[in-house]
Amino acid sequence: MKLKSLIIACLLIFMYGCSKNDKSEDTTPTSSSISENYDRSFTLTLNDGKNLNMQRNSEGFDIEDNNKAILFTFFTTWCPPCKAEIPHLVSLQDKFKNELRIIGVLMEERTADEISEFIKMYNINYSIAYGESNFFFAKALGEVVGIPYSVLYYPNGKYATHYIGLVLEEMLESDIKKVIS
């Protein structure tokens, strides 16, 4: 009987503690206040010496001087699926060079020389973005959950679709054809 009373008393104390109203104000930023920071413009630095100015909007991104569909693929140099995807991206860039721009978004810190060596090693024919803005871009998307992670946009910057992990070239090609037609 005493054990039963002790258990009930402990439960009541526990329940009272859980329901206690704490008057202190929560200063943790909400997701909406954090996301507002990602609406500012930013610049991706590309390996060819050019920059790509972007700004998030309600339908995707405003991308400066863009008249082609864009496939951004987030990757690292040490990721086996990322490296396996490269020949397919090279093939797609060749096939759709007049309608599509592929940009690899490097999600690790590398020097320009290391990036150049990686490009040569894998015969990459598309641009590679590197630097701190890449991490900002990933956060602005709000859902880069793993690598490789690719996002396809219409020429006007409107979001089309995204892919998580290694994607079949035929699937990418099918979606690219829809976006450029």
mmCIF file of C-alpha atoms in Angstrom:
data_model
loop_
_atom_site.group_PDB
_atom_site.id
_atom_site.type_symbol
_atom_site.label_atom_id
_atom_site.label_comp_id
_atom_site.label_asym_id
_atom_site.label_seq_id
_atom_site.Cartn_x
_atom_site.Cartn_y
_atom_site.Cartn_z
ATOM 1 C CA MET A 1 0.000 0.000 0.000
ATOM 2 C CA LYS A 2 2.829 2.380 0.903
ATOM 3 C CA LEU A 3 4.509 1.613 -2.450
ATOM 4 C CA LYS A 4 1.289 2.423 -4.305
ATOM 5 C CA SER A 5 0.965 5.756 -2.467
ATOM 6 C CA LEU A 6 4.601 6.574 -3.183
ATOM 7 C CA ILE A 7 4.157 5.883 -6.916
ATOM 8 C CA ILE A 8 1.018 8.048 -7.069
ATOM 9 C CA ALA A 9 2.795 10.880 -5.220
ATOM 10 C CA CYS A 10 5.758 10.695 -7.612
ATOM 11 C CA LEU A 11 3.429 10.758 -10.617
ATOM 12 C CA LEU A 12 1.584 13.810 -9.269
ATOM 13 C CA ILE A 13 4.863 15.659 -8.655
ATOM 14 C CA PHE A 14 6.091 14.702 -12.130
ATOM 15 C CA MET A 15 2.837 15.834 -13.780
ATOM 16 C CA TYR A 16 2.887 19.116 -11.856
ATOM 17 C CA GLY A 17 6.489 19.750 -12.935
ATOM 18 C CA CYS A 18 5.670 19.041 -16.577
ATOM 19 C CA SER A 19 2.667 21.352 -16.618
ATOM 20 C CA LYS A 20 4.349 24.233 -14.816
ATOM 21 C CA ASN A 21 4.101 27.444 -16.825
ATOM 22 C CA ASP A 22 7.509 29.012 -17.253
ATOM 23 C CA LYS A 23 7.157 32.761 -17.612
ATOM 24 C CA SER A 24 10.613 33.227 -19.158
ATOM 25 C CA GLU A 25 10.569 34.333 -22.782
ATOM 26 C CA ASP A 26 11.922 31.925 -25.395
ATOM 27 C CA THR A 27 14.638 33.709 -27.369
ATOM 28 C CA THR A 28 15.265 30.845 -29.773
ATOM 29 C CA PRO A 29 14.700 32.068 -33.336
ATOM 30 C CA THR A 30 11.768 30.495 -35.114
ATOM 31 C CA SER A 31 12.122 28.900 -38.524
ATOM 32 C CA SER A 32 10.254 31.812 -40.081
ATOM 33 C CA SER A 33 12.630 34.397 -38.611
ATOM 34 C CA ILE A 34 15.639 32.350 -39.683
ATOM 35 C CA SER A 35 14.326 31.810 -43.200
ATOM 36 C CA GLU A 36 13.885 35.551 -43.697
ATOM 37 C CA ASN A 37 17.673 35.860 -43.672
ATOM 38 C CA TYR A 38 17.885 33.657 -46.754
ATOM 39 C CA ASP A 39 15.888 36.020 -48.939
ATOM 40 C CA ARG A 40 18.865 38.310 -49.480
ATOM 41 C CA SER A 41 20.923 38.114 -52.648
ATOM 42 C CA PHE A 42 24.125 36.096 -52.704
ATOM 43 C CA THR A 43 26.846 35.198 -55.185
ATOM 44 C CA LEU A 44 28.171 31.782 -56.120
ATOM 45 C CA THR A 45 31.843 31.824 -57.120
ATOM 46 C CA LEU A 46 32.492 29.591 -60.128
ATOM 47 C CA ASN A 47 35.719 27.852 -61.103
ATOM 48 C CA ASP A 48 35.856 29.656 -64.468
ATOM 49 C CA GLY A 49 36.287 33.000 -62.702
ATOM 50 C CA LYS A 50 32.676 34.051 -63.200
ATOM 51 C CA ASN A 51 30.097 34.720 -60.514
ATOM 52 C CA LEU A 52 26.437 33.775 -60.382
ATOM 53 C CA ASN A 53 24.234 36.267 -58.529
ATOM 54 C CA MET A 54 21.081 34.789 -57.045
ATOM 55 C CA GLN A 55 18.205 35.679 -54.760
ATOM 56 C CA ARG A 56 15.498 33.429 -53.385
ATOM 57 C CA ASN A 57 11.903 34.219 -54.333
ATOM 58 C CA SER A 58 8.554 32.513 -53.728
ATOM 59 C CA GLU A 59 8.899 30.178 -56.739
ATOM 60 C CA GLY A 60 12.614 29.409 -56.691
ATOM 61 C CA PHE A 61 15.483 31.807 -57.354
ATOM 62 C CA ASP A 62 16.099 34.924 -59.391
ATOM 63 C CA ILE A 63 19.273 34.030 -61.252
ATOM 64 C CA GLU A 64 21.122 36.900 -62.920
ATOM 65 C CA ASP A 65 21.683 36.671 -66.694
ATOM 66 C CA ASN A 66 20.091 33.273 -66.979
ATOM 67 C CA ASN A 67 18.375 32.049 -70.137
ATOM 68 C CA LYS A 68 18.853 28.292 -69.656
ATOM 69 C CA ALA A 69 17.460 25.651 -67.358
ATOM 70 C CA ILE A 70 19.846 25.059 -64.456
ATOM 71 C CA LEU A 71 20.662 21.863 -62.622
ATOM 72 C CA PHE A 72 22.480 22.487 -59.344
ATOM 73 C CA THR A 73 24.081 19.374 -57.918
ATOM 74 C CA PHE A 74 25.422 19.508 -54.367
ATOM 75 C CA PHE A 75 28.435 17.237 -53.885
ATOM 76 C CA THR A 76 31.776 16.607 -52.198
ATOM 77 C CA THR A 77 34.989 15.277 -53.689
ATOM 78 C CA TRP A 78 35.114 12.303 -51.295
ATOM 79 C CA CYS A 79 31.535 11.056 -51.882
ATOM 80 C CA PRO A 80 31.432 7.834 -54.005
ATOM 81 C CA PRO A 81 27.855 8.386 -55.333
ATOM 82 C CA CYS A 82 28.778 11.992 -56.184
ATOM 83 C CA LYS A 83 31.768 10.815 -58.201
ATOM 84 C CA ALA A 84 29.675 8.091 -59.871
ATOM 85 C CA GLU A 85 27.201 10.751 -61.008
ATOM 86 C CA ILE A 86 29.828 12.910 -62.746
ATOM 87 C CA PRO A 87 29.973 11.003 -66.083
ATOM 88 C CA HIS A 88 26.179 11.293 -66.378
ATOM 89 C CA LEU A 89 26.291 15.019 -65.684
ATOM 90 C CA VAL A 90 29.079 15.434 -68.255
ATOM 91 C CA SER A 91 26.965 13.554 -70.805
ATOM 92 C CA LEU A 92 23.871 15.659 -70.065
ATOM 93 C CA GLN A 93 25.854 18.908 -70.287
ATOM 94 C CA ASP A 94 27.131 17.820 -73.719
ATOM 95 C CA LYS A 95 23.697 16.750 -74.886
ATOM 96 C CA PHE A 96 21.866 19.896 -73.726
ATOM 97 C CA LYS A 97 24.663 22.492 -73.895
ATOM 98 C CA ASN A 98 22.397 25.093 -75.558
ATOM 99 C CA GLU A 99 19.436 24.634 -73.192
ATOM 100 C CA LEU A 100 20.918 23.554 -69.848
ATOM 101 C CA ARG A 101 23.557 24.786 -67.458
ATOM 102 C CA ILE A 102 24.850 22.342 -64.867
ATOM 103 C CA ILE A 103 26.565 23.747 -61.804
ATOM 104 C CA GLY A 104 28.225 21.512 -59.240
ATOM 105 C CA VAL A 105 27.930 23.061 -55.777
ATOM 106 C CA LEU A 106 30.900 21.926 -53.691
ATOM 107 C CA MET A 107 29.936 21.342 -50.056
ATOM 108 C CA GLU A 108 33.437 21.292 -48.599
ATOM 109 C CA GLU A 109 36.366 23.661 -48.372
ATOM 110 C CA ARG A 110 38.894 23.131 -51.178
ATOM 111 C CA THR A 111 41.528 25.365 -52.733
ATOM 112 C CA ALA A 112 41.230 26.520 -56.331
ATOM 113 C CA ASP A 113 44.113 24.189 -57.252
ATOM 114 C CA GLU A 114 42.411 21.186 -55.638
ATOM 115 C CA ILE A 115 39.186 21.974 -57.481
ATOM 116 C CA SER A 116 41.061 22.355 -60.752
ATOM 117 C CA GLU A 117 42.765 18.991 -60.236
ATOM 118 C CA PHE A 118 39.417 17.322 -59.452
ATOM 119 C CA ILE A 119 37.883 18.805 -62.621
ATOM 120 C CA LYS A 120 40.766 17.465 -64.722
ATOM 121 C CA MET A 121 40.677 14.039 -63.075
ATOM 122 C CA TYR A 122 36.970 13.561 -63.868
ATOM 123 C CA ASN A 123 36.868 15.494 -67.179
ATOM 124 C CA ILE A 124 34.153 17.786 -65.832
ATOM 125 C CA ASN A 125 32.688 20.073 -68.502
ATOM 126 C CA TYR A 126 30.335 22.070 -66.272
ATOM 127 C CA SER A 127 30.922 24.831 -63.736
ATOM 128 C CA ILE A 128 31.839 24.160 -60.128
ATOM 129 C CA ALA A 129 30.768 26.652 -57.459
ATOM 130 C CA TYR A 130 32.966 26.856 -54.383
ATOM 131 C CA GLY A 131 33.179 28.951 -51.229
ATOM 132 C CA GLU A 132 31.040 30.029 -48.295
ATOM 133 C CA SER A 133 28.069 31.046 -50.455
ATOM 134 C CA ASN A 134 27.509 27.384 -51.305
ATOM 135 C CA PHE A 135 26.580 26.679 -47.690
ATOM 136 C CA PHE A 136 24.297 29.719 -47.649
ATOM 137 C CA PHE A 137 22.628 28.440 -50.846
ATOM 138 C CA ALA A 138 22.087 25.004 -49.287
ATOM 139 C CA LYS A 139 20.443 26.596 -46.249
ATOM 140 C CA ALA A 140 18.331 28.878 -48.444
ATOM 141 C CA LEU A 141 16.944 25.762 -50.135
ATOM 142 C CA GLY A 142 15.974 24.544 -46.701
ATOM 143 C CA GLU A 143 16.176 20.840 -47.357
ATOM 144 C CA VAL A 144 19.573 19.628 -48.541
ATOM 145 C CA VAL A 145 19.418 16.375 -46.612
ATOM 146 C CA GLY A 146 22.323 14.472 -48.129
ATOM 147 C CA ILE A 147 24.654 14.323 -51.070
ATOM 148 C CA PRO A 148 24.468 14.104 -53.945
ATOM 149 C CA TYR A 149 21.457 16.387 -53.919
ATOM 150 C CA SER A 150 20.313 18.002 -57.167
ATOM 151 C CA VAL A 151 17.756 20.698 -57.909
ATOM 152 C CA LEU A 152 16.426 21.496 -61.385
ATOM 153 C CA TYR A 153 15.107 24.960 -62.290
ATOM 154 C CA TYR A 154 13.323 26.337 -65.325
ATOM 155 C CA PRO A 155 15.139 29.062 -67.296
ATOM 156 C CA ASN A 156 13.115 31.687 -65.378
ATOM 157 C CA GLY A 157 14.439 30.341 -62.053
ATOM 158 C CA LYS A 158 11.210 28.598 -61.077
ATOM 159 C CA TYR A 159 11.693 25.360 -59.154
ATOM 160 C CA ALA A 160 11.024 22.212 -61.216
ATOM 161 C CA THR A 161 12.110 19.208 -59.119
ATOM 162 C CA HIS A 162 14.844 17.823 -56.901
ATOM 163 C CA TYR A 163 16.639 14.531 -56.415
ATOM 164 C CA ILE A 164 18.209 12.964 -53.353
ATOM 165 C CA GLY A 165 21.074 10.568 -53.987
ATOM 166 C CA LEU A 166 22.408 9.108 -57.200
ATOM 167 C CA VAL A 167 19.899 9.550 -60.043
ATOM 168 C CA LEU A 168 19.636 7.626 -63.292
ATOM 169 C CA GLU A 169 20.737 9.661 -66.299
ATOM 170 C CA GLU A 170 17.532 8.716 -68.133
ATOM 171 C CA MET A 171 15.418 10.141 -65.313
ATOM 172 C CA LEU A 172 17.360 13.406 -65.319
ATOM 173 C CA GLU A 173 17.158 13.595 -69.103
ATOM 174 C CA SER A 174 13.392 13.087 -69.057
ATOM 175 C CA ASP A 175 12.907 15.890 -66.518
ATOM 176 C CA ILE A 176 15.328 18.189 -68.356
ATOM 177 C CA LYS A 177 13.365 17.721 -71.576
ATOM 178 C CA LYS A 178 10.162 18.742 -69.762
ATOM 179 C CA VAL A 179 11.821 21.843 -68.332
ATOM 180 C CA ILE A 180 13.369 23.061 -71.597
ATOM 181 C CA SER A 181 10.338 22.428 -73.825
#
